[in-house]
Short mmCIF file of C-alpha atoms in Angstrom, two decimals:
data_model
loop_
_atom_site.label_atom_id
_atom_site.label_comp_id
_atom_site.label_asym_id
_atom_site.label_seq_id
_atom_site.Cartn_x
_atom_site.Cartn_y
_atom_site.Cartn_z
CA MET A 1 -21.07 12.33 -3.06
CA ASN A 2 -18.28 10.48 -4.67
CA ALA A 3 -19.63 7.20 -5.11
CA PRO A 4 -17.92 5.17 -7.60
CA HIS A 5 -19.77 3.23 -10.28
CA ILE A 6 -23.24 4.27 -8.83
CA ALA A 7 -23.73 7.37 -11.40
CA LYS A 8 -22.91 5.11 -14.17
CA SER A 9 -25.15 2.44 -12.97
CA LEU A 10 -28.43 1.70 -14.71
CA SER A 11 -31.36 2.68 -12.70
CA ARG A 12 -33.84 -0.33 -12.74
CA ARG A 13 -36.87 2.32 -12.41
CA ARG A 14 -35.59 4.25 -15.28
CA PHE A 15 -35.26 0.68 -17.33
CA LEU A 16 -38.60 -0.29 -16.46
CA GLN A 17 -40.13 2.81 -17.35
CA SER A 18 -38.06 3.29 -20.74
CA ALA A 19 -39.57 -0.23 -22.00
CA GLY A 20 -42.91 0.51 -20.96
CA VAL A 21 -43.39 -2.79 -18.75
CA THR A 22 -44.43 -3.54 -15.11
CA LEU A 23 -42.10 -6.95 -15.09
CA GLY A 24 -39.73 -7.20 -12.22
CA LEU A 25 -36.28 -7.88 -13.74
CA PRO A 26 -33.71 -9.57 -11.31
CA LEU A 27 -31.09 -7.02 -9.76
CA LEU A 28 -28.27 -7.07 -12.36
CA GLU A 29 -24.69 -6.61 -11.60
CA CYS A 30 -25.16 -3.08 -13.51
CA MET A 31 -28.00 -2.07 -11.25
CA THR A 32 -26.63 -3.03 -7.82
CA PRO A 33 -23.37 -1.19 -7.08
CA VAL A 34 -23.85 -1.20 -3.62
CA PHE A 35 -24.12 -4.93 -3.03
CA GLY A 36 -21.50 -5.14 -5.70
CA ARG A 37 -19.00 -3.36 -4.49
CA ALA A 38 -19.49 -4.95 -0.71
CA ALA A 39 -18.94 -8.42 -2.04
CA GLN A 40 -15.23 -6.84 -3.44
CA ALA A 41 -14.80 -4.80 0.00
CA LYS A 42 -11.62 -5.02 1.99
CA ALA A 43 -11.84 -5.54 5.66
CA PRO A 44 -14.15 -2.90 7.02
CA ARG A 45 -12.99 0.08 8.78
CA ARG A 46 -15.09 2.19 11.31
CA MET A 47 -15.09 4.93 13.34
CA LEU A 48 -17.19 6.18 16.55
CA ILE A 49 -16.82 9.47 17.91
CA ILE A 50 -18.46 10.69 21.09
CA SER A 51 -18.28 14.17 22.66
CA ASN A 52 -19.42 15.48 26.02
CA ASN A 53 -20.11 18.97 25.31
CA LEU A 54 -19.25 20.32 28.70
CA GLY A 55 -16.12 18.31 28.80
CA PHE A 56 -13.77 16.68 31.66
CA LEU A 57 -12.22 18.58 34.48
CA PRO A 58 -8.86 19.60 32.92
CA LYS A 59 -5.97 18.84 35.89
CA PRO A 60 -7.58 15.38 37.02
CA PHE A 61 -7.81 14.62 33.17
CA PHE A 62 -4.43 15.51 31.48
CA PRO A 63 -1.06 13.40 32.49
CA THR A 64 1.68 15.47 33.54
CA THR A 65 4.19 13.55 31.35
CA ALA A 66 4.58 12.62 28.09
CA GLY A 67 5.09 9.48 26.09
CA ARG A 68 4.41 5.82 27.02
CA ASP A 69 5.66 5.90 30.53
CA TYR A 70 2.79 8.64 31.73
CA GLU A 71 1.12 7.92 34.65
CA LEU A 72 -2.56 7.63 34.71
CA THR A 73 -4.73 10.32 36.31
CA GLN A 74 -7.64 10.48 38.75
CA THR A 75 -10.06 10.68 35.91
CA LEU A 76 -7.83 7.99 33.64
CA ALA A 77 -7.51 5.32 36.39
CA PRO A 78 -10.54 3.42 35.37
CA LEU A 79 -8.53 2.63 32.23
CA ALA A 80 -5.46 0.92 33.58
CA ASP A 81 -6.21 -2.46 32.40
CA VAL A 82 -6.96 -1.04 28.83
CA ARG A 83 -4.15 1.44 28.48
CA GLY A 84 -2.45 -0.20 25.94
CA GLU A 85 -5.63 0.17 23.70
CA PHE A 86 -5.95 3.83 23.68
CA SER A 87 -3.77 7.04 23.22
CA ILE A 88 -4.27 10.55 25.11
CA PHE A 89 -3.92 13.74 23.30
CA SER A 90 -3.33 17.23 24.99
CA GLY A 91 -2.62 20.89 23.46
CA MET A 92 -4.77 20.28 20.36
CA SER A 93 -7.90 22.68 19.72
CA HIS A 94 -9.57 24.09 16.38
CA PRO A 95 -7.99 27.35 15.54
CA ASP A 96 -10.52 30.36 15.75
CA VAL A 97 -13.04 28.18 16.99
CA ASN A 98 -14.03 29.95 20.37
CA GLY A 99 -17.16 31.44 22.27
CA GLY A 100 -17.48 28.79 25.30
CA HIS A 101 -20.58 26.78 24.34
CA SER A 102 -20.93 28.08 20.96
CA ALA A 103 -18.17 25.89 20.12
CA GLU A 104 -20.21 22.63 20.59
CA ASN A 105 -21.22 22.24 16.92
CA CYS A 106 -17.88 22.78 15.93
CA PHE A 107 -16.15 19.92 17.09
CA LEU A 108 -16.25 17.69 14.12
CA THR A 109 -16.28 20.56 11.84
CA ALA A 110 -13.47 23.43 13.07
CA ALA A 111 -15.65 26.06 11.36
CA ARG A 112 -14.01 29.29 12.71
CA GLY A 113 -15.78 32.04 14.06
CA PRO A 114 -18.92 30.66 15.65
CA THR A 115 -19.75 33.60 17.48
CA LYS A 116 -19.61 35.97 14.53
CA SER A 117 -22.20 37.48 12.92
CA GLY A 118 -23.45 35.36 9.88
CA PHE A 119 -21.54 32.22 11.41
CA ARG A 120 -22.29 29.49 9.02
CA ASN A 121 -21.09 25.73 9.88
CA GLN A 122 -19.49 23.57 7.47
CA ILE A 123 -19.33 19.74 6.74
CA SER A 124 -18.75 17.67 9.81
CA LEU A 125 -16.16 15.06 9.53
CA ASP A 126 -18.40 11.96 9.38
CA GLN A 127 -20.34 13.39 6.30
CA PHE A 128 -17.12 14.18 4.88
CA ALA A 129 -15.95 10.95 4.93
CA VAL A 130 -19.34 9.30 3.69
CA GLU A 131 -18.85 12.01 0.68
CA LYS A 132 -15.20 10.04 -0.23
CA LEU A 133 -16.04 6.69 0.26
CA GLY A 134 -19.80 6.28 -0.54
CA GLN A 135 -22.25 4.52 0.82
CA LEU A 136 -21.49 1.44 1.81
CA THR A 137 -23.96 0.17 4.41
CA ARG A 138 -27.66 0.48 4.53
CA PHE A 139 -26.76 3.74 6.88
CA PRO A 140 -24.34 5.97 5.55
CA THR A 141 -23.99 7.31 9.12
CA LEU A 142 -25.77 7.17 12.41
CA ASN A 143 -25.94 10.28 14.14
CA LEU A 144 -26.76 9.63 17.94
CA GLY A 145 -27.48 11.69 21.20
CA VAL A 146 -27.84 11.29 24.66
CA ASN A 147 -30.15 14.18 26.35
CA ILE A 148 -29.83 16.34 23.35
CA ASP A 149 -31.43 19.28 22.31
CA LYS A 150 -32.24 18.09 19.17
CA ALA A 151 -33.33 21.62 17.61
CA ASN A 152 -30.07 23.42 18.27
CA ARG A 153 -26.98 20.77 18.67
CA SER A 154 -25.63 18.02 16.43
CA LEU A 155 -21.94 16.54 16.06
CA SER A 156 -23.30 15.81 12.15
CA TRP A 157 -23.55 18.65 9.56
CA THR A 158 -23.92 18.85 5.95
CA ARG A 159 -21.85 20.58 3.58
CA ASP A 160 -24.07 23.42 3.79
CA GLY A 161 -23.85 23.51 7.35
CA VAL A 162 -26.88 22.15 8.00
CA LEU A 163 -27.78 20.41 11.28
CA LEU A 164 -28.45 16.74 10.98
CA PRO A 165 -30.68 15.43 13.94
CA ALA A 166 -29.44 13.03 16.13
CA GLU A 167 -31.43 9.91 17.23
CA ASP A 168 -31.53 9.76 20.95
CA SER A 169 -34.55 6.91 21.12
CA ALA A 170 -32.47 3.16 21.51
CA PRO A 171 -35.44 1.74 20.57
CA ALA A 172 -36.51 3.62 17.40
CA LEU A 173 -32.77 3.28 16.36
CA PHE A 174 -33.08 -0.84 17.27
CA ARG A 175 -36.55 -0.80 15.03
CA ARG A 176 -34.41 1.60 12.08
CA MET A 177 -31.77 -1.23 12.00
CA PHE A 178 -33.67 -4.61 12.51
CA LEU A 179 -37.69 -4.46 12.14
CA GLN A 180 -38.57 -5.18 8.87
CA GLY A 181 -41.54 -3.77 7.50
CA ASP A 182 -44.72 -5.49 6.09
CA PRO A 183 -44.64 -5.69 2.14
CA ALA A 184 -47.28 -2.89 2.06
CA ALA A 185 -44.81 -0.58 4.04
CA VAL A 186 -41.93 -1.45 2.09
CA LYS A 187 -43.68 -0.62 -1.19
CA ARG A 188 -44.98 2.38 0.30
CA GLN A 189 -41.36 3.46 0.81
CA LEU A 190 -40.26 2.50 -2.55
CA ASN A 191 -43.14 4.61 -3.88
CA ALA A 192 -42.10 7.59 -2.44
CA LEU A 193 -38.51 7.36 -3.15
CA ASP A 194 -39.74 6.74 -6.90
CA GLU A 195 -41.82 9.95 -6.48
CA ARG A 196 -38.84 11.99 -5.30
CA GLY A 197 -36.74 10.66 -8.36
CA SER A 198 -39.68 11.34 -10.74
CA ILE A 199 -39.34 15.20 -9.17
CA LEU A 200 -35.67 15.11 -9.95
CA ASP A 201 -36.19 14.17 -13.19
CA THR A 202 -38.65 16.83 -14.16
CA LEU A 203 -36.38 19.39 -12.31
CA LEU A 204 -33.31 18.32 -14.36
CA ASP A 205 -35.33 18.50 -17.59
CA HIS A 206 -36.48 21.96 -16.50
CA THR A 207 -33.06 23.31 -15.87
CA LYS A 208 -31.38 22.11 -18.96
CA LYS A 209 -34.11 23.83 -20.88
CA LEU A 210 -33.14 27.06 -18.80
CA SER A 211 -29.57 26.95 -19.19
CA ARG A 212 -29.67 27.79 -22.79
CA ASP A 213 -30.68 31.36 -22.27
CA LEU A 214 -28.16 32.05 -19.10
CA GLY A 215 -25.08 33.58 -19.29
CA SER A 216 -21.47 31.93 -18.37
CA ASP A 217 -21.62 32.65 -14.54
CA ASP A 218 -25.10 31.71 -14.28
CA ARG A 219 -24.86 28.75 -16.01
CA SER A 220 -21.62 27.84 -13.89
CA ARG A 221 -23.96 28.30 -10.97
CA LEU A 222 -26.35 26.31 -12.59
CA ASP A 223 -24.20 23.34 -12.98
CA GLN A 224 -23.18 23.39 -9.73
CA TYR A 225 -26.45 23.09 -8.77
CA LEU A 226 -27.41 20.28 -11.08
CA THR A 227 -24.25 18.36 -9.50
CA SER A 228 -25.94 18.59 -6.23
CA VAL A 229 -29.19 17.16 -8.01
CA ARG A 230 -27.49 14.23 -9.23
CA GLU A 231 -25.79 13.62 -5.93
CA VAL A 232 -29.22 13.46 -4.33
CA GLU A 233 -30.45 11.06 -7.55
CA GLU A 234 -27.61 8.77 -6.60
CA ARG A 235 -28.57 8.65 -2.93
CA LEU A 236 -32.05 7.83 -3.68
CA LEU A 237 -30.99 4.98 -6.11
CA THR A 238 -28.92 3.64 -3.30
CA ALA A 239 -31.60 4.14 -0.88
CA ARG A 240 -33.94 2.24 -3.15
CA GLU A 241 -31.41 -0.67 -3.44
CA TRP A 242 -31.34 -0.85 0.29
CA GLU A 243 -34.99 -0.61 0.68
CA LEU A 244 -35.12 -4.07 -1.48
CA LYS A 245 -32.61 -5.64 0.61
CA PRO A 246 -33.82 -7.59 3.89
CA LYS A 247 -32.45 -6.29 7.00
CA PRO A 248 -30.01 -8.04 9.26
CA VAL A 249 -31.62 -10.13 11.86
CA THR A 250 -30.78 -10.23 15.67
CA LYS A 251 -31.48 -12.56 18.30
CA LEU A 252 -31.36 -9.49 20.83
CA PRO A 253 -34.66 -8.01 22.05
CA GLU A 254 -35.81 -4.13 21.51
CA PRO A 255 -34.03 -2.38 24.24
CA ALA A 256 -36.34 -0.50 26.86
CA ASP A 257 -36.14 3.23 26.40
CA ILE A 258 -34.84 5.61 28.89
CA GLN A 259 -36.35 9.02 28.58
CA ASP A 260 -35.18 10.14 32.24
CA LYS A 261 -32.51 12.64 31.81
CA LYS A 262 -31.13 12.01 35.27
CA ARG A 263 -30.03 9.12 34.40
CA ILE A 264 -27.44 10.54 31.50
CA PHE A 265 -25.07 7.53 31.97
CA GLU A 266 -26.98 4.54 31.71
CA LYS A 267 -28.48 6.08 28.55
CA LEU A 268 -24.75 6.49 27.28
CA ASP A 269 -24.22 3.19 28.45
CA LEU A 270 -27.45 1.92 26.30
CA MET A 271 -26.33 4.01 23.04
CA LEU A 272 -22.59 2.93 23.09
CA ALA A 273 -23.98 -0.46 23.19
CA MET A 274 -26.53 0.30 20.31
CA ALA A 275 -23.69 1.82 18.64
CA GLN A 276 -21.78 -1.41 18.95
CA LEU A 277 -24.54 -3.48 17.44
CA ALA A 278 -24.96 -1.23 14.52
CA PHE A 279 -21.20 -2.19 13.64
CA GLU A 280 -21.74 -5.61 14.39
CA SER A 281 -24.58 -6.04 11.95
CA ASP A 282 -22.57 -3.76 9.62
CA SER A 283 -25.40 -1.54 9.44
CA THR A 284 -23.11 1.57 9.29
CA ARG A 285 -19.13 2.21 9.57
CA ILE A 286 -19.67 5.41 10.83
CA ILE A 287 -21.12 6.71 14.11
CA THR A 288 -21.38 10.13 15.93
CA LEU A 289 -22.64 10.67 19.51
CA MET A 290 -23.04 13.90 21.35
CA VAL A 291 -23.90 13.73 25.14
CA ASP A 292 -25.59 17.18 25.81
CA ALA A 293 -24.43 17.54 28.97
CA PHE A 294 -25.45 21.41 29.41
CA ALA A 295 -29.19 19.80 28.79
CA THR A 296 -28.77 17.78 31.50
CA PRO A 297 -30.60 18.68 34.91
CA ALA A 298 -28.98 17.01 38.52
CA PHE A 299 -28.14 13.48 37.52
CA LYS A 300 -27.33 9.86 38.85
CA ILE A 301 -23.47 9.52 38.85
CA ASP A 302 -24.41 5.43 39.76
CA ASP A 303 -26.36 3.81 41.84
CA HIS A 304 -25.51 5.51 45.23
CA GLU A 305 -24.53 8.88 44.17
CA SER A 306 -26.70 11.94 42.42
CA THR A 307 -25.58 15.55 41.98
CA THR A 308 -27.04 18.49 43.56
CA GLU A 309 -27.45 20.52 40.50
CA GLY A 310 -27.55 20.32 36.67
CA TYR A 311 -24.49 19.67 34.81
CA HIS A 312 -24.02 23.16 33.28
CA GLY A 313 -24.34 24.68 36.98
CA LEU A 314 -21.70 22.23 38.32
CA SER A 315 -19.43 23.00 35.20
CA HIS A 316 -19.11 26.42 36.56
CA HIS A 317 -17.66 25.39 39.70
CA GLY A 318 -15.70 28.12 40.71
CA GLN A 319 -13.22 25.70 42.57
CA ALA A 320 -16.21 24.59 45.10
CA PRO A 321 -15.10 21.35 46.62
CA ALA A 322 -18.39 20.02 47.05
CA LYS A 323 -18.95 20.71 42.96
CA VAL A 324 -15.70 19.74 41.80
CA LYS A 325 -15.96 16.26 43.58
CA GLN A 326 -19.23 15.73 41.86
CA LEU A 327 -17.56 16.62 38.56
CA GLU A 328 -14.86 14.25 39.30
CA ASP A 329 -17.10 11.54 39.90
CA ALA A 330 -19.05 12.06 36.81
CA ASP A 331 -15.71 12.23 34.63
CA ARG A 332 -14.32 8.81 36.12
CA GLN A 333 -18.17 7.24 35.40
CA GLN A 334 -17.71 8.09 31.80
CA MET A 335 -14.00 6.35 31.83
CA VAL A 336 -15.97 3.56 33.20
CA LEU A 337 -17.98 3.23 30.27
CA PHE A 338 -15.32 3.78 27.94
CA ARG A 339 -13.52 0.94 29.41
CA LYS A 340 -16.31 -1.28 29.09
CA LEU A 341 -16.93 -0.07 25.55
CA ILE A 342 -12.90 -0.55 24.64
CA GLN A 343 -13.66 -4.30 26.26
CA ASN A 344 -16.57 -5.37 24.48
CA LEU A 345 -14.94 -4.31 21.09
CA ALA A 346 -12.18 -6.39 21.66
CA THR A 347 -13.73 -9.61 22.71
CA LYS A 348 -15.96 -9.46 19.34
CA ARG A 349 -14.36 -11.21 16.39
CA GLU A 350 -14.88 -10.34 12.96
CA ASP A 351 -13.66 -12.80 10.85
CA ASP A 352 -9.88 -12.99 11.80
CA ALA A 353 -9.77 -9.66 13.90
CA ARG A 354 -11.10 -8.09 16.65
CA LEU A 355 -13.73 -5.69 16.06
CA LEU A 356 -11.74 -2.87 18.18
CA ASP A 357 -8.98 -3.53 15.43
CA ARG A 358 -11.01 -2.19 13.04
CA THR A 359 -12.95 0.52 14.85
CA MET A 360 -11.68 3.77 15.66
CA VAL A 361 -13.44 5.43 18.76
CA LEU A 362 -12.39 8.91 19.56
CA PHE A 363 -13.81 10.35 22.97
CA GLY A 364 -13.64 14.23 23.50
CA SER A 365 -14.94 17.57 23.98
CA ASN A 366 -15.40 21.03 22.33
CA MET A 367 -14.67 22.27 26.04
CA GLY A 368 -11.03 22.42 27.17
CA ASP A 369 -12.40 23.89 30.65
CA ALA A 370 -16.07 24.52 30.68
CA ASN A 371 -15.73 26.71 34.10
CA LYS A 372 -14.11 29.42 31.96
CA HIS A 373 -15.76 28.94 28.84
CA ASP A 374 -12.20 27.70 27.27
CA ASN A 375 -11.99 26.05 24.06
CA THR A 376 -8.26 25.21 23.99
CA ASN A 377 -6.30 22.05 24.90
CA LEU A 378 -9.47 19.87 24.02
CA PRO A 379 -9.67 16.41 26.18
CA ILE A 380 -8.89 13.84 23.73
CA LEU A 381 -8.54 9.61 23.69
CA LEU A 382 -8.44 7.70 20.77
CA ALA A 383 -8.85 4.00 20.88
CA GLY A 384 -8.62 1.07 18.45
CA GLY A 385 -8.54 1.05 14.77
CA GLY A 386 -5.53 -1.26 15.02
CA LEU A 387 -3.37 1.66 15.59
CA LYS A 388 -0.22 1.78 17.95
CA HIS A 389 -1.62 2.99 21.60
CA GLY A 390 -0.60 3.26 24.85
CA GLN A 391 1.22 7.12 24.87
CA HIS A 392 0.41 10.48 25.65
CA HIS A 393 0.84 12.59 22.73
CA ALA A 394 1.65 16.10 24.45
CA PHE A 395 1.74 19.27 22.16
CA LYS A 396 2.98 22.37 23.97
CA GLY A 397 3.92 25.68 22.74
CA ASP A 398 2.49 29.11 21.98
CA HIS A 399 -0.42 27.48 19.83
CA ASP A 400 -2.28 24.41 20.26
CA LYS A 401 -1.79 21.88 17.55
CA PRO A 402 -5.10 21.56 14.97
CA LEU A 403 -7.37 18.64 15.97
CA CYS A 404 -7.99 18.45 12.42
CA ASN A 405 -4.11 17.13 11.84
CA LEU A 406 -5.73 13.80 13.55
CA PHE A 407 -8.92 14.03 12.11
CA VAL A 408 -7.01 13.91 8.50
CA SER A 409 -4.94 10.93 10.17
CA MET A 410 -8.65 9.23 10.84
CA LEU A 411 -9.42 9.97 7.64
CA GLN A 412 -6.64 8.54 6.03
CA HIS A 413 -7.19 5.32 8.19
CA MET A 414 -10.46 5.13 7.01
CA GLY A 415 -9.53 5.00 3.50
CA VAL A 416 -10.21 8.37 2.68
CA GLU A 417 -8.10 10.06 -0.04
CA THR A 418 -7.38 13.37 1.40
CA GLU A 419 -4.62 15.60 2.91
CA SER A 420 -6.47 18.08 4.39
CA PHE A 421 -10.14 18.56 6.42
CA GLY A 422 -11.01 21.98 8.23
CA SER A 423 -8.10 23.66 9.93
CA SER A 424 -5.59 21.07 9.00
CA THR A 425 -2.15 21.78 8.70
CA GLY A 426 -0.80 18.17 8.39
CA THR A 427 -1.53 14.76 9.77
CA LEU A 428 -0.31 12.99 13.08
CA THR A 429 1.68 9.85 13.50
CA VAL A 430 -0.51 7.58 15.87
#
């Protein structure tokens, strides 16, 4: 992890051990890189990425004209009073990311060939951003889910292509953010972090001795491994510092859990509210949220309407009018929730700015047309972030524009110094 100053900072644990004392020292500046940076930090920039892995009906979703004067479609109609707060994109996808549902884990990675033998995913946009920015908050990122199959699906992946499980319980997330453990529980957590640090110290010592007898190629591989170990050590140090800092306080009560998968949009509404709360408390600045429609049975669209079958079955509608109608209603309901999120972020103030102007919200999907398992022309909405919105950016041609071009622009807006990510070929002006 690229975390300026952390690698050079003095480990409080190592200082005490080397001094052979147990007296608790004050947290000196050289021991608190995270909080030292926070005091000098610029206005925070945030990012929330939401994906429904079955997408939207394309024809009612995409406008037929481009630019500022586009006409809101049937699906986008609920966004009429916030149209100046978001942009819509068409003609974008991830090159060589196909195979229908196999692409759902590649939405933020753009890893090519998810159906090929030996496929291995790669780092997701959120984790890439954290690598570059360092851990600025208690949680580097929050990876959330609605009705999610935790064992198989996630928007968030490590550099080694390992799935990071999503949190799908609002009460559990609330407790992680706000519930301060008793002194004994905090001490146990600190001891566990110290123990992991001790293991890493021993591991580093042994590998340094081993390197003396290795050839140049093996030594190079070992150096790469040691670099990874040092990054883990830095993260443990940062985690320890955050464990010593009291958690933020909220007057809000712990939310009630919603376990019924049929209430998918109530669960989505709750998770969006939790994401906003995480931003307001500055618990994190990067959040991913996967709506696992594939794992959703027959569900409630609103208080008056329920579907006749599961989300996946509806998505293969074959133009059957009854199924299409239910999907249209479900798509509009998601836009109702998206509008609510935009309005809520717009009404919250942070210093002299709206929370919305410091928060980019991307809502999209890995699926362009679920009925045909088509992973091209992905539905993409981007709101907030202080960007110039109100347009339909239509990219048409023999090939879609790489979605990663938009990702690079978002990364740069977050303050990440990079010219590329995934399959990008440049950037987009938003």
